[in-house]
Amino acid sequence: MELKSNAPVGPIEQSWDNHKFELKLINPANKRKYNIIVVGSGLAGGAAAASFGELGYNVQCFCYQDSPRRAHSIAAQGGINAAKNYHNDGDSVFRLFYDTVKGGDFRAREANVYRLAQVSVSIIDQCVAQGVPFAREYGGLLDNRSFGGAQVSRTFYARGQTGQQLLLGAYQALERQIGLGAVKMYPRMDMLDLIVVDGQARGIVTRSLYDGKIEVHIADAVILATGGYGNVFYLSTNAKGCNATAIWRAYKRGALFANPCFTQIHPTCIPVAGEYQSKLTLMSESLRNDGRIWVPKQSGDKRAPGSIPENERDYYLERRYPSFGNLVPRDIASRAAKAECDAGRGVGETGLGVYLDLADAIQRLGKRTIAERYGNLIDMYERITGENPYEVPMRIYPASHYVMGGLWVDYNLMSTIPGLFVLGEANFSDHGANRLGASALMQGLADGYFIIPYTIGNYLATAKPAKVADDAPAAKEAVANAAAITKKLLNGNGKRTADSFHRELGKIVWDYCGMGRNEAGLKKALAQIPVLREEFWKNVRVLGANEEFNQSLERAGRVADFFELAELMCLDALDRKESCGGHFREEYQTPEGEALRDDANYSYVAAWEYQGEGRSPTLTKEPLTFNYVKPSQRSYK
Ligand SMILES: Cc1cc2nc3c(=O)[nH]c(=O)nc-3n(C[C@H](O)[C@H](O)[C@H](O)COP(=O)(O)OP(=O)(O)OC[C@H]3O[C@@H](n4cnc5c(N)ncnc54)[C@H](O)[C@@H]3O)c2cc1C
């Protein structure tokens, strides 16, 4: 298969404007003749569904929560980037573009990233107009703070609840369209398959989470905005419900999966406390604005942090990366924390933790200012650990948090299946091998508010989708497939819960395809995963019935998909014989232990194509070219 990025040629500053002008339009009276399905009501899907409704399309929006307002975007804490340059500190569209391409270790498509930086500015205006209560300075202007990988302050925030406030903005816009009848909302619906007719995405199969009813929904185009698959690791900062099912089943219908091994391990999470833990909690990167990261210089030092004098502490990020200090990008901060812990300098009972210390900032700025900036995060930490970060440093450790991999999309956000568009964390588009903090919210809203509303019209105007009946053979076949998976799960009469398999799978992926990867480990994982998957299908026990609210059935289906995805992740990681961003192949590192890219051989997007059960997927490469930001060894020193 040939992958056409459809990225415009010509000066990058004008490419999005020129492209928009060239896109075909649909006149307002005709828009109501088109039906669009949006799966997902987070920032990406919610923004898209609301925008489509506003434009005049008929929209059906699906989510598995009881309300669109509960999408996982609600959990985002620290902020959203935009190149407004309010601080007059040297920011610009080009600098945000530059930082993002470099932050992603030169594995993202330049044209997409430039457009993202351009529209970032409009996102803030849009959200302010919706009433999103961004933090303000004393004079009333919007405030900014800094996030990793940038030397400017460009992160807009609403305390530690930025995602919540942004989602409430998108949700209100969506509800308005629901009220006007332009959008029909389907909460508590699980998308279980994609319907492809004559090579075009024409609908989805859903299962009602209330009563198990399987339904067909037909449309002229399908949008997937179903979030990330970080829960493949079992323990992650994602909500328990986050899953890969929608994109995985679309992959099995022919959508290529790009860079599956590019996952982000976030450096500042509350460390794992015990074997039975099922969820990890993020402490926002914003804390690194004021918190200083350190470990005792002496390995095995078990003294309480307050008893360790200043000269016996190692502020290792400030020492190793004097220019960026505690605000180095996530991949670098995570690896550095792991290296300290591996060398025996980790803190806390397990030794898998480093300190994030607010003491200096409290002394400098006062407790009140720190509480204003991070109060809810500090309270959350105290509730979970029983320790008070105003008095004792927080303990943090890296954890699975975000995925840069996802379904491959072109510049128009269309997958390799015509009519199937993918937005937000579910696509692979803009972050390369490492996402900079505060850039996911920016991408989700850029995709939903500012990109897809243009590109969808062009698709519909050119593809002119014909009518498809609810009982078309492809729809019937997809229904049968979804029902068969459900039946197989319920018919198993084994002894183990799906969760217990998920925990075991997650450990394999974490150990061999986590912060560090190597050939031997990846081969081991590729041998172990199929064995465990077979055991899953033989020995899983799903309680309850299909025709009821049944969360163990819901989970079991997701675990089944994670098994297959985990294998693809390891295959991709094994194939990419270089280190870049979050993909750290231990065999390929600089003498200082930094990621060592191989641009001559691996400057491409790896897109995998499903070939059927039991057969290896095939790899297609989309070459990456860099005309504006010259690839170099990333340095934050
Ligand atoms: C704790 C935490 C804090 C974060 N903080 C920040 C931050 O400060 N700044 C930042 O930029 N990023 C942050 N991120 C990342 C960011 O929040 C996410 O990448 C982003 O919100 C994803 O948005 P989305 O719209 O793509 O997906 P989501 O918000 O995850 O929405 C997915 C939607 O798809 C639906 N869905 C999924 N599967 C199915 C299915 N099979 N059938 C039907 N519906 C389905 C869900 O119901 C939901 O509506 C954070 C992430 C975490 C975990």
XYZ file of C-alpha atoms and ligand atoms in Angstrom:
690
model
C 0.000 0.000 0.000
C 1.235 3.496 -0.789
C 0.703 6.038 1.965
C -0.132 9.485 0.676
C 0.152 12.109 3.389
C -1.631 14.672 1.193
C 0.408 17.321 2.993
C 0.513 20.462 0.856
C 3.745 21.511 -0.757
C 4.990 25.092 -0.806
C 5.819 27.497 2.016
C 4.727 25.878 5.265
C 3.394 29.169 6.671
C 0.753 29.272 3.942
C 0.101 25.604 3.398
C -2.963 25.233 5.642
C -4.601 28.399 4.293
C -3.940 27.342 0.714
C -5.147 23.832 1.425
C -8.342 25.115 3.045
C -9.027 27.238 0.015
C -8.595 24.268 -2.285
C -10.907 22.016 -0.271
C -14.343 21.567 -1.783
C -17.284 23.057 0.104
C -20.829 21.842 0.630
C -23.469 24.522 0.546
C -25.399 25.071 3.793
C -28.678 23.689 2.430
C -27.003 20.450 1.368
C -25.159 19.812 4.624
C -28.315 18.543 6.303
C -28.461 15.734 3.763
C -25.317 14.177 5.213
C -25.078 11.991 8.308
C -21.862 11.833 10.281
C -21.066 9.418 13.086
C -18.705 10.644 15.791
C -17.480 8.000 18.210
C -16.127 9.784 21.285
C -17.236 12.851 23.166
C -13.935 13.933 24.715
C -12.215 17.106 23.629
C -11.607 15.828 20.109
C -14.968 14.129 19.513
C -17.030 16.625 21.501
C -15.505 19.554 19.625
C -16.018 17.815 16.276
C -19.630 16.790 16.942
C -20.530 20.290 18.170
C -18.843 21.891 15.150
C -20.590 19.552 12.686
C -23.923 20.322 14.334
C -23.236 24.038 14.098
C -22.364 23.641 10.417
C -25.679 21.935 9.729
C -24.800 18.250 9.359
C -26.847 15.471 10.983
C -24.659 14.007 13.679
C -24.809 10.896 15.807
C -22.355 10.979 18.693
C -21.466 7.903 20.783
C -19.673 7.382 24.069
C -19.464 4.565 26.572
C -19.882 6.754 29.647
C -23.299 7.751 30.959
C -22.692 11.325 29.826
C -20.444 12.891 27.177
C -19.134 15.073 29.974
C -17.385 12.114 31.579
C -14.963 11.472 28.716
C -11.444 10.937 29.934
C -10.394 14.449 28.795
C -12.029 15.596 32.016
C -8.992 14.273 33.895
C -6.415 16.473 32.188
C -4.725 18.612 34.736
C -1.895 20.893 33.807
C -2.751 22.957 30.768
C -2.940 23.582 27.057
C -0.257 25.126 24.886
C -0.774 28.024 22.504
C 1.656 30.336 20.758
C 0.022 33.553 21.964
C 3.259 35.027 23.304
C 1.341 36.835 26.045
C 4.473 36.840 28.171
C 6.483 38.499 25.423
C 9.183 35.955 26.149
C 10.088 35.041 22.602
C 7.296 32.661 21.696
C 5.878 32.413 18.184
C 4.039 29.951 15.955
C 7.390 28.916 14.557
C 8.862 28.322 18.012
C 5.952 26.133 19.093
C 6.309 24.227 15.824
C 10.068 23.917 16.357
C 9.738 22.776 19.982
C 7.113 20.179 19.042
C 9.083 18.697 16.142
C 12.236 18.584 18.267
C 10.335 17.363 21.349
C 8.949 14.501 19.230
C 12.518 13.565 18.301
C 11.984 14.277 14.604
C 9.456 11.557 13.997
C 6.401 13.743 13.216
C 5.153 15.203 9.932
C 6.281 18.832 9.691
C 3.188 20.149 7.879
C 0.823 18.781 10.541
C 2.850 20.195 13.390
C 3.056 23.629 11.808
C -0.712 23.705 11.355
C -1.163 22.637 14.975
C 0.978 25.545 16.169
C -0.946 27.930 13.905
C -4.406 26.966 15.093
C -3.325 26.814 18.757
C -3.903 30.548 18.877
C -7.536 30.243 17.774
C -8.226 27.484 20.295
C -7.670 29.818 23.214
C -9.963 32.462 21.688
C -12.638 29.844 21.064
C -12.465 28.494 24.603
C -12.443 31.928 26.213
C -15.506 32.823 24.151
C -17.180 29.682 25.513
C -16.453 30.860 29.035
C -13.613 28.492 29.946
C -12.215 30.050 33.144
C -8.498 30.079 32.379
C -6.279 31.392 35.160
C -5.666 35.114 34.938
C -2.935 37.414 36.149
C -3.625 40.223 38.574
C -4.279 42.637 35.704
C -6.907 40.344 34.198
C -4.892 38.942 31.284
C -4.690 35.207 30.792
C -1.847 33.667 32.751
C 0.681 31.168 31.441
C 3.069 28.675 32.925
C 5.840 26.519 31.518
C 5.802 22.872 30.547
C 8.590 20.493 29.636
C 10.647 20.949 26.498
C 10.044 24.703 26.206
C 11.904 27.724 27.453
C 8.899 30.001 27.117
C 5.674 30.178 29.118
C 2.897 29.187 26.742
C 0.702 26.907 28.789
C -2.810 28.187 29.544
C -4.394 26.555 32.550
C -7.289 26.428 34.962
C -5.565 25.374 38.189
C -4.983 21.636 37.946
C -8.329 21.107 36.204
C -7.704 22.376 32.721
C -9.190 19.340 30.981
C -12.333 19.574 33.050
C -12.899 23.222 32.191
C -12.131 22.721 28.496
C -14.420 19.722 28.337
C -17.221 21.645 29.993
C -16.800 24.235 27.223
C -16.981 21.594 24.480
C -19.806 19.809 26.280
C -21.902 22.968 26.433
C -21.378 23.496 22.716
C -22.348 19.856 22.135
C -25.408 20.038 24.389
C -26.564 23.113 22.532
C -26.533 21.126 19.304
C -28.246 18.196 21.008
C -30.926 20.617 22.191
C -31.322 21.965 18.668
C -31.719 18.447 17.297
C -28.596 18.592 15.121
C -26.739 16.016 17.225
C -28.262 12.828 18.584
C -26.298 11.607 21.576
C -25.886 7.892 22.315
C -24.342 7.469 25.767
C -23.395 4.054 27.192
C -22.801 2.604 23.750
C -19.740 0.556 22.930
C -18.541 0.605 19.351
C -17.629 -2.982 18.522
C -17.032 -2.876 14.789
C -16.712 -0.689 11.735
C -18.902 -1.190 8.685
C -17.024 -0.866 5.415
C -19.023 -0.863 2.182
C -17.268 -0.755 -1.194
C -14.071 0.302 0.534
C -15.672 3.248 2.353
C -16.391 3.565 6.077
C -20.179 3.651 6.232
C -21.156 2.919 9.788
C -20.553 1.214 13.073
C -21.912 -1.637 15.130
C -22.621 -0.812 18.755
C -23.586 -2.747 21.844
C -25.768 -0.996 24.375
C -24.085 -1.194 27.750
C -27.513 -1.110 29.409
C -29.094 -4.160 27.814
C -26.584 -5.704 25.434
C -28.599 -4.843 22.328
C -26.446 -4.835 19.206
C -27.315 -2.174 16.640
C -26.226 -0.932 13.245
C -25.731 2.797 12.586
C -25.147 3.894 9.029
C -23.688 7.262 7.981
C -21.812 8.989 5.195
C -18.602 9.249 7.211
C -17.314 7.923 10.521
C -15.106 9.810 12.948
C -13.201 7.954 15.651
C -12.127 10.137 18.576
C -11.874 7.340 21.073
C -8.781 8.359 23.030
C -5.581 6.483 23.824
C -4.599 2.904 24.619
C -2.221 3.561 27.558
C -4.197 1.027 29.605
C -2.501 -1.728 27.632
C 0.056 -1.491 30.473
C -2.767 -2.239 32.961
C -1.372 0.288 35.425
C -1.599 3.752 33.953
C -2.788 7.266 34.645
C -5.693 6.731 32.234
C -9.240 6.192 33.429
C -10.017 2.484 33.810
C -12.395 2.605 30.861
C -9.848 3.904 28.329
C -9.434 1.243 25.681
C -8.313 0.408 22.177
C -11.406 -1.450 20.967
C -12.730 1.056 18.426
C -9.400 1.708 16.716
C -8.313 -1.907 16.992
C -11.421 -3.211 15.293
C -11.046 -0.497 12.613
C -7.459 -1.734 12.151
C -8.821 -5.208 11.575
C -11.096 -3.724 8.891
C -8.155 -2.217 7.028
C -7.113 1.028 8.731
C -3.331 1.094 9.127
C -1.935 1.440 12.653
C 0.978 3.867 12.944
C 3.896 3.740 15.374
C 2.127 1.506 17.925
C 5.257 1.318 20.085
C 5.425 5.100 20.612
C 4.001 5.331 24.121
C 4.605 7.980 26.725
C 5.750 7.193 30.231
C 5.073 10.256 32.350
C 7.712 11.092 34.965
C 5.520 12.477 37.728
C 3.009 9.914 38.943
C 2.354 8.650 42.429
C 4.456 5.467 42.753
C 2.896 2.008 42.803
C 2.128 1.087 46.396
C 1.152 -2.568 46.244
C 0.429 -5.578 44.104
C -3.332 -5.161 44.107
C -3.327 -1.621 42.808
C -5.368 -1.174 39.640
C -4.852 2.516 38.834
C -2.108 5.123 38.984
C -2.508 8.827 39.622
C -0.767 11.578 37.743
C 0.782 14.543 39.471
C 0.753 17.146 36.727
C 3.923 18.179 34.962
C 3.041 21.746 35.930
C 4.442 20.907 39.369
C 7.870 20.860 37.757
C 7.556 24.648 37.332
C 8.043 25.023 41.062
C 8.969 21.566 42.328
C 12.595 20.461 42.359
C 13.378 16.827 41.667
C 16.034 15.123 43.759
C 17.319 11.886 45.256
C 19.853 11.263 48.032
C 23.414 11.221 46.685
C 24.165 8.075 48.639
C 22.553 4.911 47.327
C 20.457 3.072 49.903
C 20.058 6.233 52.030
C 16.866 5.558 53.984
C 16.783 8.757 56.070
C 13.630 10.856 56.024
C 13.959 13.584 53.367
C 14.047 16.360 55.960
C 17.103 14.742 57.575
C 19.113 14.727 54.375
C 21.181 17.919 54.233
C 21.300 20.006 51.085
C 24.836 18.946 50.153
C 23.817 15.272 50.284
C 21.017 15.697 47.760
C 21.371 15.294 44.023
C 19.109 17.567 41.974
C 19.980 15.360 39.057
C 17.887 17.068 36.352
C 19.315 20.485 37.212
C 22.792 18.954 37.255
C 22.498 17.017 33.998
C 20.399 19.517 32.025
C 21.275 23.005 33.266
C 19.380 24.832 30.464
C 16.028 23.109 30.965
C 16.537 21.804 34.495
C 13.398 20.246 35.940
C 11.519 21.089 32.746
C 13.181 18.628 30.403
C 10.705 16.682 28.243
C 8.912 13.695 29.700
C 10.883 10.931 28.015
C 14.120 12.370 29.326
C 12.831 13.017 32.859
C 11.348 9.510 33.044
C 14.525 7.777 31.957
C 16.581 9.886 34.349
C 14.319 8.897 37.277
C 14.575 5.232 36.306
C 18.375 5.490 36.093
C 18.543 6.949 39.635
C 16.296 4.201 41.000
C 18.162 1.472 39.121
C 21.345 2.765 40.754
C 19.799 2.303 44.193
C 19.108 5.956 44.943
C 15.323 5.631 44.703
C 13.241 6.666 47.693
C 10.206 5.313 49.522
C 9.620 1.743 50.644
C 9.969 0.183 47.211
C 12.925 2.321 46.134
C 10.957 3.159 42.997
C 10.466 6.854 43.589
C 12.218 10.232 43.508
C 11.348 13.401 45.400
C 9.468 16.352 43.936
C 10.072 19.047 46.479
C 8.062 22.268 46.777
C 9.950 23.570 49.816
C 12.034 26.194 47.984
C 9.002 27.482 46.098
C 6.948 27.710 49.285
C 9.726 29.689 50.906
C 10.050 31.973 47.878
C 6.391 32.465 46.973
C 4.462 31.510 50.105
C 2.170 28.580 50.730
C -0.842 30.521 49.498
C 0.552 31.023 46.002
C 1.525 27.370 45.767
C -1.966 26.376 46.926
C -3.504 28.665 44.305
C -1.426 27.067 41.578
C -1.564 23.411 42.568
C -3.992 23.121 45.497
C -6.162 20.361 44.042
C -3.125 18.261 43.048
C -1.624 18.614 46.498
C -4.923 17.622 48.143
C -5.210 14.627 45.810
C -1.685 13.525 46.701
C -2.380 13.837 50.404
C -5.611 11.853 50.156
C -3.834 9.012 48.367
C -0.560 8.839 50.301
C -1.435 10.351 53.675
C 1.569 12.698 53.332
C 1.351 16.474 53.190
C 3.409 17.927 50.296
C 3.487 21.353 51.957
C 5.655 19.678 54.612
C 7.283 16.611 53.042
C 8.418 16.263 49.416
C 6.123 14.281 47.128
C 7.358 10.915 45.923
C 6.921 10.356 42.215
C 7.773 7.688 39.642
C 7.164 7.291 35.897
C 3.971 5.595 34.676
C 2.186 4.911 31.408
C 0.241 8.015 30.486
C -0.287 8.729 26.807
C 0.184 7.144 23.394
C 1.687 8.873 20.405
C 0.851 5.838 18.271
C -2.625 5.384 16.819
C -4.430 4.957 13.527
C -2.516 6.433 10.609
C -4.120 9.554 9.142
C -3.231 11.855 6.286
C -3.117 15.655 6.477
C -6.930 15.682 6.282
C -7.090 13.351 9.307
C -8.444 10.560 7.124
C -7.289 6.999 7.742
C -6.427 4.535 5.018
C -10.142 3.643 4.832
C -11.855 6.436 2.884
C -14.523 8.079 5.010
C -12.948 6.985 8.301
C -11.390 9.958 10.077
C -9.468 9.726 13.339
C -8.995 12.591 15.809
C -7.272 13.322 19.095
C -5.225 10.747 20.946
C -6.661 7.963 18.790
C -4.612 9.039 15.774
C -0.836 9.122 15.498
C -0.556 12.510 13.940
C 1.421 15.269 15.566
C 3.699 14.250 18.412
C 6.293 12.001 16.821
C 8.078 9.773 19.300
C 7.414 11.910 22.370
C 4.602 14.317 23.183
C 5.414 17.549 24.962
C 3.243 18.362 27.957
C 0.069 20.385 27.340
C 0.054 19.433 23.659
C -2.606 16.709 23.717
C -5.435 19.056 24.631
C -4.165 21.417 21.950
C -4.182 18.643 19.324
C -7.588 17.264 20.304
C -9.223 20.666 20.075
C -7.330 21.611 16.920
C -8.565 18.421 15.262
C -12.154 18.848 16.476
C -12.776 22.580 16.165
C -10.451 23.690 13.400
C -9.395 20.888 11.068
C -12.062 18.239 10.602
C -14.859 20.792 10.005
C -12.985 21.751 6.806
C -11.690 18.420 5.623
C -14.933 16.467 6.093
C -16.749 18.688 3.606
C -14.134 18.039 0.975
C -14.486 14.279 1.466
C -18.269 14.282 1.293
C -18.301 16.590 -1.726
C -15.841 14.418 -3.646
C -16.784 10.900 -2.487
C -20.533 11.500 -2.807
C -21.391 8.416 -0.729
C -24.336 6.399 -2.052
C -27.212 5.177 0.097
C -26.513 2.114 2.243
C -29.217 0.057 3.936
C -29.064 -1.004 7.580
C -29.180 -4.618 6.476
C -26.461 -4.377 3.827
C -24.318 -7.555 3.775
C -21.326 -5.714 5.274
C -23.491 -4.481 8.151
C -24.858 -7.966 8.801
C -21.381 -9.432 8.749
C -20.116 -6.814 11.239
C -23.055 -7.513 13.555
C -22.335 -11.234 13.398
C -18.681 -10.570 14.199
C -19.496 -8.383 17.226
C -22.050 -10.886 18.504
C -19.633 -13.792 18.054
C -16.926 -12.111 20.159
C -19.438 -11.394 22.923
C -20.745 -14.964 22.816
C -17.271 -16.463 22.905
C -16.391 -14.403 25.975
C -19.564 -15.396 27.802
C -19.340 -19.066 26.867
C -15.897 -19.561 28.367
C -16.129 -21.498 31.574
C -12.684 -20.807 32.940
C -11.433 -19.824 36.353
C -9.759 -16.433 35.972
C -11.071 -12.904 35.655
C -10.232 -10.820 32.599
C -8.602 -8.342 34.965
C -6.134 -10.917 36.244
C -5.040 -11.591 32.655
C -4.820 -7.886 31.972
C -2.544 -7.396 34.993
C -0.232 -10.146 33.753
C -0.225 -8.827 30.202
C 0.462 -5.296 31.442
C 3.509 -6.476 33.360
C 4.965 -8.125 30.257
C 4.435 -4.970 28.213
C 5.832 -2.753 30.980
C 8.892 -4.943 31.537
C 9.807 -5.446 27.897
C 8.173 -2.627 25.945
C 8.124 0.098 28.602
C 10.707 2.736 29.462
C 13.571 0.591 28.146
C 13.370 -1.966 25.355
C 15.909 -4.360 23.909
C 15.915 -7.097 21.323
C 16.060 -9.995 23.763
C 13.261 -8.581 25.930
C 11.001 -7.815 22.991
C 11.490 -11.310 21.594
C 10.637 -12.720 25.001
C 7.460 -10.616 25.121
C 6.538 -11.741 21.607
C 6.876 -15.329 22.766
C 4.969 -14.835 26.021
C 2.009 -12.764 24.808
C 0.487 -15.363 22.417
C 0.788 -18.060 25.084
C -0.995 -15.879 27.627
C -3.602 -14.899 25.045
C -4.380 -18.525 24.334
C -4.690 -19.140 28.069
C -7.036 -16.120 28.264
C -9.439 -17.569 25.727
C -9.312 -20.977 27.413
C -9.508 -19.906 30.991
C -11.280 -16.574 31.250
C -14.506 -16.431 33.241
C -16.957 -13.672 32.427
C -19.814 -13.498 34.884
C -23.356 -12.364 34.101
C -25.220 -12.234 30.815
C -25.213 -10.169 27.660
C -28.676 -8.658 28.174
C -27.778 -6.636 31.247
C -25.400 -3.999 32.537
C -22.283 -6.161 32.642
C -18.960 -4.490 33.232
C -17.001 -7.728 33.369
C -18.128 -8.481 29.815
C -17.251 -4.946 28.735
C -13.758 -5.274 30.259
C -13.123 -8.747 28.890
C -13.665 -7.543 25.315
C -11.208 -4.740 25.857
C -8.602 -7.055 27.354
C -8.955 -9.340 24.319
C -8.085 -6.383 22.085
C -5.209 -5.279 24.315
C -3.658 -8.726 23.874
C -3.498 -8.297 20.113
C -2.377 -4.677 20.283
C 0.395 -5.503 22.773
C 1.857 -7.906 20.271
C 1.841 -5.269 17.533
C 3.529 -2.798 19.887
C 6.359 -5.244 20.564
C 6.703 -6.075 16.884
C 6.972 -2.383 16.029
C 9.469 -1.767 18.841
C 11.569 -4.697 17.664
C 11.522 -3.480 14.090
C 12.646 0.052 14.945
C 16.342 -0.481 15.584
C 17.024 2.991 16.891
C 16.065 5.014 19.944
C 13.840 8.043 19.564
C 11.757 9.916 22.130
C 9.846 7.508 24.337
C 11.049 4.528 22.305
C 14.328 3.783 24.046
C 16.067 0.766 22.577
C 18.823 0.140 25.086
C 21.211 -1.020 22.347
C 21.075 2.424 20.731
C 22.161 5.197 23.075
C 24.761 7.944 23.205
C 27.676 7.663 25.646
C 25.644 9.930 28.013
C 22.715 7.511 27.884
C 20.480 9.615 25.634
C 18.328 8.250 22.787
C 20.361 7.657 19.634
C 18.338 8.056 16.443
C 19.206 6.535 13.111
C 17.858 9.075 10.641
C 19.359 7.368 7.624
C 17.277 4.239 8.172
C 14.342 5.098 10.428
C 13.119 8.546 9.516
C 9.640 7.268 8.756
C 6.234 6.585 10.192
C 5.773 2.834 10.606
C 2.249 1.917 9.508
C 1.098 -1.672 10.057
C -1.569 -3.428 8.029
C -3.648 -6.309 9.361
C -3.410 -9.465 7.288
C -5.855 -11.733 9.074
C -5.779 -13.922 12.140
C -2.559 -15.833 12.687
C -0.727 -13.924 9.948
C 1.947 -11.283 10.503
C 0.940 -7.718 9.718
C 2.813 -5.964 6.944
C 4.741 -2.748 7.349
C 4.411 0.292 5.095
C 6.658 3.281 5.649
C 5.712 6.912 5.226
C 9.038 8.714 4.781
C 9.485 11.894 6.812
C 11.272 14.896 5.398
C 12.393 17.920 7.365
C 12.683 21.173 5.470
C 12.284 23.613 8.353
C 13.645 21.985 11.504
C 16.890 20.240 10.783
C 17.135 16.910 12.623
C 19.866 17.030 15.240
C 20.755 15.197 18.405
C 18.208 16.582 20.884
C 19.960 18.467 23.610
C 18.402 20.037 26.674
C 21.688 20.619 28.404
C -4.400 12.194 34.207
C -4.150 12.846 32.889
C -3.838 14.188 32.823
C -3.601 14.809 31.608
N -3.286 16.143 31.578
C -3.073 16.737 30.379
C -2.769 18.124 30.302
O -2.691 18.822 31.301
N -2.567 18.675 29.079
C -2.639 17.950 27.927
O -2.447 18.496 26.842
N -2.947 16.634 27.970
C -3.170 16.015 29.162
N -3.474 14.677 29.193
C -3.725 13.967 27.932
C -5.122 14.329 27.427
O -6.003 14.455 28.503
C -5.689 13.305 26.473
O -4.752 12.958 25.503
C -6.910 13.874 25.757
O -7.813 14.423 26.672
C -7.593 12.815 24.910
O -8.763 13.370 24.374
P -9.600 12.583 23.290
O -10.766 13.430 22.964
O -8.709 12.141 22.201
O -10.074 11.244 24.051
P -10.919 11.040 25.411
O -11.133 12.268 26.180
O -10.287 9.861 26.088
O -12.332 10.611 24.885
C -12.560 9.343 24.318
C -14.032 9.242 23.998
O -14.231 8.078 23.214
C -15.268 7.297 23.763
N -14.973 5.893 23.458
C -13.812 5.220 23.594
N -13.937 3.963 23.153
C -15.201 3.830 22.743
C -15.945 2.757 22.197
N -15.408 1.564 21.937
N -17.254 2.964 21.922
C -17.852 4.169 22.166
N -17.180 5.225 22.661
C -15.880 5.050 22.937
C -15.286 7.610 25.235
O -16.553 7.342 25.780
C -14.947 9.100 25.209
O -16.115 9.847 24.999
C -3.681 14.050 30.416
C -3.988 12.691 30.474
C -4.192 12.089 31.696
C -4.429 10.609 31.726
